[in-house]
Structure formats: structure tokens, C-alpha cells
mmCIF file of C-alpha atoms in Angstrom:
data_model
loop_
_atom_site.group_PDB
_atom_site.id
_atom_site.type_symbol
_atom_site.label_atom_id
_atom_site.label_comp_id
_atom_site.label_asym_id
_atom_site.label_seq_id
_atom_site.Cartn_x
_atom_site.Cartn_y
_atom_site.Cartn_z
ATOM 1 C CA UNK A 21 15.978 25.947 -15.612
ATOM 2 C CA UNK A 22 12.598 24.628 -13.898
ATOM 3 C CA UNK A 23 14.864 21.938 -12.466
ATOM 4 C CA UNK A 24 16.797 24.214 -9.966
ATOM 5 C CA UNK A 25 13.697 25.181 -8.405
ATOM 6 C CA UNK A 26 12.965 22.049 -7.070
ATOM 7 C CA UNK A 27 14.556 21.981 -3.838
ATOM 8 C CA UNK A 28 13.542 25.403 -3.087
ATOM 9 C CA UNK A 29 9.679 24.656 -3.845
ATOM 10 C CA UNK A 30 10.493 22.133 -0.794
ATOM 11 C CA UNK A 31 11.153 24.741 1.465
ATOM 12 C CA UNK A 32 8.595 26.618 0.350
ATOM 13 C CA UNK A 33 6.108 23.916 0.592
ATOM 14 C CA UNK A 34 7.302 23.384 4.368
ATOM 15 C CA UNK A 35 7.248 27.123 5.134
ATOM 16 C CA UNK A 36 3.626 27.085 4.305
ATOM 17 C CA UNK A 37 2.646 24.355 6.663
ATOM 18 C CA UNK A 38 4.373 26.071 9.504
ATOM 19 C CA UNK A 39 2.338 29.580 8.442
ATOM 20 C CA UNK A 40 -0.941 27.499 8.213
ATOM 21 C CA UNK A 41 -0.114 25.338 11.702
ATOM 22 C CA UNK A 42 1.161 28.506 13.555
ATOM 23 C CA UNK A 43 -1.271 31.057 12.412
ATOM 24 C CA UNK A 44 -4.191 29.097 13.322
ATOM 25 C CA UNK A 45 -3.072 27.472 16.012
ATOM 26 C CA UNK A 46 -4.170 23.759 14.860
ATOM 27 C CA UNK A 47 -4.698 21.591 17.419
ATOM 28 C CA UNK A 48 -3.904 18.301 15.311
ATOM 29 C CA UNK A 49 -3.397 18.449 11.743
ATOM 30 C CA UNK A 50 -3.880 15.899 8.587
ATOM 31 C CA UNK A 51 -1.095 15.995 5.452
ATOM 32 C CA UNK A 52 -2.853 14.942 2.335
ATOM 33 C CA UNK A 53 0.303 15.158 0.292
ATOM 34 C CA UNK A 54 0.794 13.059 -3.216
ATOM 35 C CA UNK A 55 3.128 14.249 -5.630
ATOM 36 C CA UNK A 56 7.534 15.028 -5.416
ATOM 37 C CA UNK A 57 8.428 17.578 -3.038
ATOM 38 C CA UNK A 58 4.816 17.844 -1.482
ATOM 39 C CA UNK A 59 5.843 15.326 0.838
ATOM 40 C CA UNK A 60 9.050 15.921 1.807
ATOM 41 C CA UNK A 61 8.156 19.508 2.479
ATOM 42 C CA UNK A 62 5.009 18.856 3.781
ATOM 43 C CA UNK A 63 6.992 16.460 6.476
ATOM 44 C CA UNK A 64 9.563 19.072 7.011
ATOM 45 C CA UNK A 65 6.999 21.612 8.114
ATOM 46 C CA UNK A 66 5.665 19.015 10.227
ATOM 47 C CA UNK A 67 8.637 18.175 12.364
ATOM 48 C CA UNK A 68 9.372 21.767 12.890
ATOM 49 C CA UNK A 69 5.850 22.558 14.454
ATOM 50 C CA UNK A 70 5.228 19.279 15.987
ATOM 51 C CA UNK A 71 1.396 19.091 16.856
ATOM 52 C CA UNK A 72 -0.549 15.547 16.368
ATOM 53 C CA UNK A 73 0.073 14.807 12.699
ATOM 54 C CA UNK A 74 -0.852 11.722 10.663
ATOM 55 C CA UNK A 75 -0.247 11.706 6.739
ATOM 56 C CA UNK A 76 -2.573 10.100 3.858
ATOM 57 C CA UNK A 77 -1.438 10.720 0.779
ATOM 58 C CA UNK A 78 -3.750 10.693 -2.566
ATOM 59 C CA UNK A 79 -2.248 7.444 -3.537
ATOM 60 C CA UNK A 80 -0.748 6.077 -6.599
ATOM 61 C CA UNK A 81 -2.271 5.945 -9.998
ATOM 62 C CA UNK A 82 -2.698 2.713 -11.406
ATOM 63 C CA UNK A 83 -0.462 1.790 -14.597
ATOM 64 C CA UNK A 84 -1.526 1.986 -18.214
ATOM 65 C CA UNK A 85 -2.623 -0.487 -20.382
ATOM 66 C CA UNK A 86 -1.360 -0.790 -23.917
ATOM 67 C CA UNK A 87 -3.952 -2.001 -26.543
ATOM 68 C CA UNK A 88 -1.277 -5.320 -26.523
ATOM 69 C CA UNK A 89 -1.677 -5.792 -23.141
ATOM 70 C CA UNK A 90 1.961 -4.108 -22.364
ATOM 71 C CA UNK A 91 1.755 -2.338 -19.066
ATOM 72 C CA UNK A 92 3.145 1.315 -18.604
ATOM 73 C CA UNK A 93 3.704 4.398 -16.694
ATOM 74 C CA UNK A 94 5.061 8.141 -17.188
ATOM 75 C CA UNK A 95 8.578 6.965 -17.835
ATOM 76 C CA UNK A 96 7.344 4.866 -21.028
ATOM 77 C CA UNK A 97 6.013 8.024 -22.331
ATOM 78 C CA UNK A 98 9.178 10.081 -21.720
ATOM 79 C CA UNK A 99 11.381 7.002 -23.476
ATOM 80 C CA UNK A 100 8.533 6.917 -26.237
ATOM 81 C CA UNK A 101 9.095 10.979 -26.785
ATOM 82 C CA UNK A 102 12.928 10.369 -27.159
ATOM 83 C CA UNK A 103 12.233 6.925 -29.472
ATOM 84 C CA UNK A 104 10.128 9.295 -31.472
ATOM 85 C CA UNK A 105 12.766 11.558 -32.195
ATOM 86 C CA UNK A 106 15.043 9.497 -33.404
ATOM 87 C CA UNK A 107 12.643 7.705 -35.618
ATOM 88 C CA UNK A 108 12.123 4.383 -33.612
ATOM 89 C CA UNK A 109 8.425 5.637 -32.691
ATOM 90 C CA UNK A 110 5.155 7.328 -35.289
ATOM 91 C CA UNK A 111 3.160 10.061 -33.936
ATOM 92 C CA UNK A 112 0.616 7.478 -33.526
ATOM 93 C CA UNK A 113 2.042 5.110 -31.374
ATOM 94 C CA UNK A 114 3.288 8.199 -29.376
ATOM 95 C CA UNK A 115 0.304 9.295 -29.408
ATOM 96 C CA UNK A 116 -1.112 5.519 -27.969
ATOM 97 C CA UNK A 117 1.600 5.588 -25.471
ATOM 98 C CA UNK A 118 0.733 9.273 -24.164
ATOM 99 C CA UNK A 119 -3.305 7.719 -23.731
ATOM 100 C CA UNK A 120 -2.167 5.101 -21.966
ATOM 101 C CA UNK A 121 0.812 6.206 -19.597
ATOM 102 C CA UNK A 122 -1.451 8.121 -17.228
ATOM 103 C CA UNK A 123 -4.818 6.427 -16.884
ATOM 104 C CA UNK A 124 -6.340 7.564 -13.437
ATOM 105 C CA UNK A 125 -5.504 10.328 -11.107
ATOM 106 C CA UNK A 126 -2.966 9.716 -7.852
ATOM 107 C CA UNK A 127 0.739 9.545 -8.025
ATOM 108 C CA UNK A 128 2.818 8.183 -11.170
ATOM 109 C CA UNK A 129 2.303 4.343 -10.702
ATOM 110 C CA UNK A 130 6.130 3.780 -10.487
ATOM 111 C CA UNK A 131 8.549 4.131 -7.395
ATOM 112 C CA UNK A 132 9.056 7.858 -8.092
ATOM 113 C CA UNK A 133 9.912 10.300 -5.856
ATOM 114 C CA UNK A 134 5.888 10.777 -4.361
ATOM 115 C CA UNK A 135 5.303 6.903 -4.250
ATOM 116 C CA UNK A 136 8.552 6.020 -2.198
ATOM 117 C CA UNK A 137 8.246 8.951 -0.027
ATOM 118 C CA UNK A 138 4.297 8.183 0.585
ATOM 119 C CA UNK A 139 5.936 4.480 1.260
ATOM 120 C CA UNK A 140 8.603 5.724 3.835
ATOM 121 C CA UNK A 141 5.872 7.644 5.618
ATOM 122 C CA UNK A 142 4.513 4.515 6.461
ATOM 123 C CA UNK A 143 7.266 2.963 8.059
ATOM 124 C CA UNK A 144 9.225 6.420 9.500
ATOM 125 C CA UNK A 145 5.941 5.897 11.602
ATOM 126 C CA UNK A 146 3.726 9.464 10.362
ATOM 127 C CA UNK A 147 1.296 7.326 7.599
ATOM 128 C CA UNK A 148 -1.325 4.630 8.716
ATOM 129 C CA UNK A 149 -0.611 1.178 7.236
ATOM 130 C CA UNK A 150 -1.130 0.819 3.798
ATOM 131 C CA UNK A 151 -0.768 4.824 2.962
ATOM 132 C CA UNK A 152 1.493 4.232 0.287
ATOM 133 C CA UNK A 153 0.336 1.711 -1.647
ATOM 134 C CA UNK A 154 -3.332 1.644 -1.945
ATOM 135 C CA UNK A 155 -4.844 2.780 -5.268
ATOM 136 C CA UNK A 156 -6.019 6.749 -5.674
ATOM 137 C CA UNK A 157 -9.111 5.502 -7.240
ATOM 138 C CA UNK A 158 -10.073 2.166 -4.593
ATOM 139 C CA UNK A 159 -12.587 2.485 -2.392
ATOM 140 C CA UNK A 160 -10.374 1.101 0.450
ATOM 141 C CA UNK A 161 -8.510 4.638 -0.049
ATOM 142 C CA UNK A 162 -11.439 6.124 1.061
ATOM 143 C CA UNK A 163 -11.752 4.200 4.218
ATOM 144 C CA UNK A 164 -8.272 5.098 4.837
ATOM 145 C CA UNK A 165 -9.078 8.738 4.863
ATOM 146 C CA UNK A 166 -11.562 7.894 7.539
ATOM 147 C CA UNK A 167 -9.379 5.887 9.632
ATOM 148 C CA UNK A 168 -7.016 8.772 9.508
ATOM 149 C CA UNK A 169 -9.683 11.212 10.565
ATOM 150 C CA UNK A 170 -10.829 9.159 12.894
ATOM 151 C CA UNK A 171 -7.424 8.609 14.607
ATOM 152 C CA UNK A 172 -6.313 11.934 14.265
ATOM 153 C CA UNK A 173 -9.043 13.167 16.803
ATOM 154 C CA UNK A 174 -8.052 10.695 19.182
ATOM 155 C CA UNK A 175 -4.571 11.439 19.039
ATOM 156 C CA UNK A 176 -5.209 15.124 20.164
ATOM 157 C CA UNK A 177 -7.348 14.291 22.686
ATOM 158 C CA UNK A 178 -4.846 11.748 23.994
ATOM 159 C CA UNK A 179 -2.483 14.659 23.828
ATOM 160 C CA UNK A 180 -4.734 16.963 25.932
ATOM 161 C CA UNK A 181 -4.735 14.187 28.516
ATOM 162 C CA UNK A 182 -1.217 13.461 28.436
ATOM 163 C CA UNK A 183 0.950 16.381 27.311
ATOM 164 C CA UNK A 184 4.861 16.426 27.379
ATOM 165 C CA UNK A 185 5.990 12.776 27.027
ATOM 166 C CA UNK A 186 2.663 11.574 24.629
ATOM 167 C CA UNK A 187 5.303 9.732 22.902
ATOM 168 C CA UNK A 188 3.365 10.114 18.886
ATOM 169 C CA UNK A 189 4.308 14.338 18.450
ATOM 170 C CA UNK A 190 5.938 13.951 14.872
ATOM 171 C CA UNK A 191 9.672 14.629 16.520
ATOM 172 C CA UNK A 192 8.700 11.928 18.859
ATOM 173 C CA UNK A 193 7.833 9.873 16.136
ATOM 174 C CA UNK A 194 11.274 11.019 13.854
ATOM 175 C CA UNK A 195 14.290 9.826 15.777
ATOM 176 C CA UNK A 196 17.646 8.480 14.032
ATOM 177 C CA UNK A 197 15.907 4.792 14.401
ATOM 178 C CA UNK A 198 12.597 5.550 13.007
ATOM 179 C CA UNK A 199 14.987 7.408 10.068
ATOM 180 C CA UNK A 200 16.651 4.204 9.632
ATOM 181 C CA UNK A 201 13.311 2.016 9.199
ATOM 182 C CA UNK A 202 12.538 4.328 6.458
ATOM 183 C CA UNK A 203 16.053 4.439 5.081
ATOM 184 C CA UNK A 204 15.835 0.367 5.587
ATOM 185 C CA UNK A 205 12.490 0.098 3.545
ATOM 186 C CA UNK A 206 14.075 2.676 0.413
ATOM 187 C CA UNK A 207 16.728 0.033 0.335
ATOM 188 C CA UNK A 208 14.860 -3.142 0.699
ATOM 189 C CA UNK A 209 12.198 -1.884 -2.149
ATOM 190 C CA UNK A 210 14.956 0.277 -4.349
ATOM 191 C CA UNK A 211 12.958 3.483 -3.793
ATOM 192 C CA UNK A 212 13.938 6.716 -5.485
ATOM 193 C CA UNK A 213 17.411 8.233 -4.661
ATOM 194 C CA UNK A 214 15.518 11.507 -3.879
ATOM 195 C CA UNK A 215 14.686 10.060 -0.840
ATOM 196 C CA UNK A 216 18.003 10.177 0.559
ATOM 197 C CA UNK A 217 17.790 14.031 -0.194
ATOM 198 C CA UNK A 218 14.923 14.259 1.810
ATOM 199 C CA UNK A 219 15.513 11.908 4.551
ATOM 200 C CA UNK A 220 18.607 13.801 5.367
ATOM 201 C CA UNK A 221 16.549 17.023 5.211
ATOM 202 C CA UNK A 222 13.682 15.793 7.583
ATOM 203 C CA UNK A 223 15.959 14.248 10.171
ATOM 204 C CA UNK A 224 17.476 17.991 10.003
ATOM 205 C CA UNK A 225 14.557 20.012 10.829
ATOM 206 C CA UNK A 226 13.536 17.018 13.913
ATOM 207 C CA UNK A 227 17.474 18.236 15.428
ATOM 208 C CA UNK A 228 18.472 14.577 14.699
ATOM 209 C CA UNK A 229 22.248 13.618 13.722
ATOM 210 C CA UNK A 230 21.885 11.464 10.546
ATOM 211 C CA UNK A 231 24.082 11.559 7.338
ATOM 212 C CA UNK A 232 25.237 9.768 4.243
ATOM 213 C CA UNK A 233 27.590 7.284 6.281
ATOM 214 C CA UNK A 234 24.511 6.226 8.608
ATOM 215 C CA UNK A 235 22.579 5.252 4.746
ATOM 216 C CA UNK A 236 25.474 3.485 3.623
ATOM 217 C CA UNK A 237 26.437 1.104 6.555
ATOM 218 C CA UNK A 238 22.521 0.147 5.980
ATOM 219 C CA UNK A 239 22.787 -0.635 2.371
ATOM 220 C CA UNK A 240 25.816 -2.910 3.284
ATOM 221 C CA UNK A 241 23.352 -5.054 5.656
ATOM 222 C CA UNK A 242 20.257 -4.571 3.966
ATOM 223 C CA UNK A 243 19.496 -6.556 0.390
ATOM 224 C CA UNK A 244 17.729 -5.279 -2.313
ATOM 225 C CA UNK A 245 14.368 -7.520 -2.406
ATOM 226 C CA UNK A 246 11.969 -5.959 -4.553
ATOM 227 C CA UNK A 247 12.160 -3.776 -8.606
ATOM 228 C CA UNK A 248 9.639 -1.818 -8.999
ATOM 229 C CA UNK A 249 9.088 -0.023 -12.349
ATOM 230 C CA UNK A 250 11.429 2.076 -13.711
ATOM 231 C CA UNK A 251 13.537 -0.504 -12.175
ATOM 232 C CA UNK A 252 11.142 -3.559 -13.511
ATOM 233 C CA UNK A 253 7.805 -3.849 -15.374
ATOM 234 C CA UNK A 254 5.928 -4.028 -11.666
ATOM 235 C CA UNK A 255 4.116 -1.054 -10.439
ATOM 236 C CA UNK A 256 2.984 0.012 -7.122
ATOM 237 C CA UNK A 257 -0.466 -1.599 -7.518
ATOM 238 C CA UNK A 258 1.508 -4.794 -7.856
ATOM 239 C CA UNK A 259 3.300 -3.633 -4.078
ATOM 240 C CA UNK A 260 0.181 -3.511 -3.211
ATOM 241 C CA UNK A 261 -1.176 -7.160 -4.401
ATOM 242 C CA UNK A 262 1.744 -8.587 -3.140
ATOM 243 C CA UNK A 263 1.333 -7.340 0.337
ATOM 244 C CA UNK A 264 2.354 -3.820 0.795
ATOM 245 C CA UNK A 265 5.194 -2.160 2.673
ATOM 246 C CA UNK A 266 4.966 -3.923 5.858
ATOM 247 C CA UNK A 267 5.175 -7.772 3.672
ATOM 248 C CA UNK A 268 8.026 -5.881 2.248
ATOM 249 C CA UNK A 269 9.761 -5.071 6.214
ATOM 250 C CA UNK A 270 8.537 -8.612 7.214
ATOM 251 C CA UNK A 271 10.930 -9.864 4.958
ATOM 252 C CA UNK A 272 13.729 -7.826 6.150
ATOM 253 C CA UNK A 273 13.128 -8.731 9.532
ATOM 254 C CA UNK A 274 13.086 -12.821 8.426
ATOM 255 C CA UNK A 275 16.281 -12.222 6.258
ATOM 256 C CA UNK A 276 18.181 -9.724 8.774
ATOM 257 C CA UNK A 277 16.899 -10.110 12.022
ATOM 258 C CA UNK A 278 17.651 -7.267 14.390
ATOM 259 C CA UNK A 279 18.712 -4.407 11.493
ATOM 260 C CA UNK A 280 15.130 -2.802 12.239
ATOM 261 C CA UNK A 281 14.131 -0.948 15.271
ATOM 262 C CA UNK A 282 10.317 -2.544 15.933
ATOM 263 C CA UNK A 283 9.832 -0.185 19.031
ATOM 264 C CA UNK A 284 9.408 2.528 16.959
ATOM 265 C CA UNK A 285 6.003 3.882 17.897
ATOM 266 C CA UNK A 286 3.705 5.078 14.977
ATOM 267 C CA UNK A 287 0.765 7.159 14.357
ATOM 268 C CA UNK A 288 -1.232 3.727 14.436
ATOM 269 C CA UNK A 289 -1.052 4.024 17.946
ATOM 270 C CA UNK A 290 1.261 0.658 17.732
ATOM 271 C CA UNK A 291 4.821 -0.242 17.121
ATOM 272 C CA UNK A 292 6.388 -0.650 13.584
ATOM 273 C CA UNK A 293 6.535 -4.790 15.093
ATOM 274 C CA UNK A 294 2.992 -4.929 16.073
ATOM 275 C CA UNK A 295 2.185 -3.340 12.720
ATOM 276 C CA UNK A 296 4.684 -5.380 10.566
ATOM 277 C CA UNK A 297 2.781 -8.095 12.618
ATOM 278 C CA UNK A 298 -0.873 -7.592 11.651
ATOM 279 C CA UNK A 299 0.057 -6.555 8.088
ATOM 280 C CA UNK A 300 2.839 -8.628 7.201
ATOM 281 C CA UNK A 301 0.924 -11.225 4.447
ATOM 282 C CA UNK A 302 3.084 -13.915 3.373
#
């Protein structure tokens, strides 16, 4: 039954960011979103009220280690419950699994729901580079959530200077090509499906004409380049290693030139190009 309230915790979720944002009428405003629906909703309220917005989420957890060396995640532990009852597992190593599956705080190490959303912030343009893999417990996190602090008080007074036309108001930011960036990274990185749920949901609420057709004539040019776990034994800290999401849309952009829209402005204060650019590590 907890299952079918899932969608409407979303709404609910971006109902209270509109009460917050109109009720106290913020000036600029800073999402620290991590896990499932929080960011979806949390990006649903945000289109609808529109005011300077970046996002930095809590980050991802890193993955367990096994006393073998075996790495794992939450989905180990859910296949270990179901080995267990069928006799393929003891209590014990159950037991081992469950210690291991969830070492640190942040988001569940694998591209779940919160870890491919956080992602897709990054390159919808609302996230800073590097929101959506960097480790919950790194120090570099923390500098992030300065940065983001930092830039979020220059992007209102920017806005106070420039007003109508400032070009980085979140349904500025969301237009069908920034949608398809995102859409283009999900299918590049084989994200969760739930973010075609949301994607739809968020391009909604900005008033922008996007549906399932859009999705799938991008899956038809864009190639699968990366597993992540559940898909693979790689987690997000191994993203991260590797190069991040913008290495990730680098590669796109090598292997299909011209399928992603690199005037899309973000909340860098740059284009997705000129951010693709100075992150892109090869």
C-alpha cells in the first residue's frame, strides 16, 4: 500500500516549497534535496514559483564493502533478504550484507531514483557542476555548499539589477532543450526510469510541451555509454572518479555531435558547453 503514495508525496513535497517560497516571500532560495521524490518535487515547486534557485543535493553515499572485498549497495541487501528466504543466504551473512550495504549517510550509492535525478539537475542547468556525484561525506561537498551559497547571492542581486529577461529564473532555465540535455544524460548514463516520470512532470509545471515521443526519438540517437550499479558492479563514487556527469555529456557530444543543446544557460552562470568544457576530463 505505501507504494501508491509515492507520487502523491511528490506533490506534496512541491506544494510545500511553493507555501515556504510564497509565504515568506524569498528572495532567492537553495534546494538541499537527496533522496526519491524530494527532488522531483522539490524541482516542481521550483518551476512553479520561479525566484533565483540553485540545487545541492546531500550527495550519494559511498558503497559497502564486504569483508571479501565485494562491493555493494541497498539493492544487494534487498536480493540478500529474498536469497535468505529461500535458503541460498544464513542470518549471518544477511546479517554481514545488511552492515555493509549502507555504510555512510547521502543517497543509495547506485543510480536510483535520488542519484539520477541529483545527476539531471546538473545538466537540466538548476545544480552546480559536480552536484550529483560528489560523495555526502567528502570535504569537496562541503565546498560545494559554499559555492552554491555563494552564487546564489549573486544571482539575486543580478536579478535586482536586471529583472524580466535575467535569463537563469528556474523556467528560464527549464525549456524543452534544457529537458532534453537531461533526458540525453538519463540515456547516455542508464539512469532510473523514474526519471522519465518526473521529467515529464517538471516540464509540466514550467508550461513546456514535452512527452514520451520527444524521450524516445532521443533514445534512438543517443547510445547507452555508461552501467552503473544495479545495472553493473560500479557505483556513483566510481561516476565520480571517472569524471562526473559532464565527462559523461563530453562523450555524447564527441560520439553525436549536435544532439545536445550547449546554449543552455545554467545556474553556473555559464552554458552547459562552457561547463561540459571546463569539466569534461578525458
Amino acid at each position: 500500500g505505501g507504494m501508491k503514495f509515492s507520487l502523491p508525496s511528490r506533490e506534496l513535497i512541491a506544494d510545500c516549497v511553493e507555501t515556504m517560497v510564497q509565504a515568506h516571500c524569498f528572495d532567492g532560495m537553495i534546494c538541499i534535496p537527496n533522496c526519491d521524490k524530494i527532488v522531483p518535487g522539490m524541482l516542481m515547486g521550483t518551476v512553479r514559483c520561479s525566484i533565483p534557485t540553485v540545487f545541492v543535493s546531500g550527495g550519494p553515499m559511498e558503497a559497502g564493502t564486504m569483508p571479501d572485498g565485494k562491493k555493494v549497495d541497498l539493492v544487494d541487501v534487498f536480493a540478500g533478504a529474498a536469497a535468505k528466504q529461500q535458503g541460498k543466504l544464513t542470518s549471518e551473512q544477511l546479517l554481514a550484507l545488511e552492515r555493509a550495504g549502507c555504510p555512510t549517510c547521502g543517497s543509495c550509492s547506485g543510480l536510483f531514483t535520488a542519484n539520477s535525478m541529483n545527476c539531471l539537475c546538473e545538466a537540466l542547468g538548476l545544480a552546480l557542476p559536480m552536484n550529483g556525484t560528489l560523495l555526502a561525506t567528502s570535504a569537496e561537498r562541503k565546498r560545494l555548499f559554499r559555492r552554491a551559497a555563494e552564487r546564489i547571492v549573486e544571482m539575486v542581486l543580478q536579478f535586482d539589477k536586471l529583472g524580466e529577461g535575467y535569463g537563469l529564473l528556474p523556467r528560464e532555465i527549464v525549456t524543452s532543450e534544457s529537458v532534453d540535455n537531461a533526458m540525453i544524460l538519463d540515456l547516455a548514463m542508464g539512469g532510473s526510469t523514474n526519471t522519465v516520470l518526473h521529467m515529464l512532470a517538471i516540464a509540466r509545471e514550467a508550461q513546456v510541451d514535452y512527452d514520451l515521443e520527444r524521450i524516445h526519438q532521443l533514445s534512438c540517437r543517443v547510445p547507452n555509454l555508461c552501467r552503473v550499479s544495479p545495472s553493473s558492479r560500479y557505483h556513483v563514487e566510481d561516476v565520480h572518479n571517472a569524471g562526473g556527469i559532464h565527462t559523461i555529456l563530453g562523450s555524447v557530444l564527441r560520439g553525436r555531435p549536435g544532439v545536445l543543446h550547449l546554449d543552455c544557460r545554467t545556474v553556473s552562470g555559464k552554458t552547459l558547453g562552457e561547463n561540459i568544457e571546463e569539466y569534461d576530463v578525458r
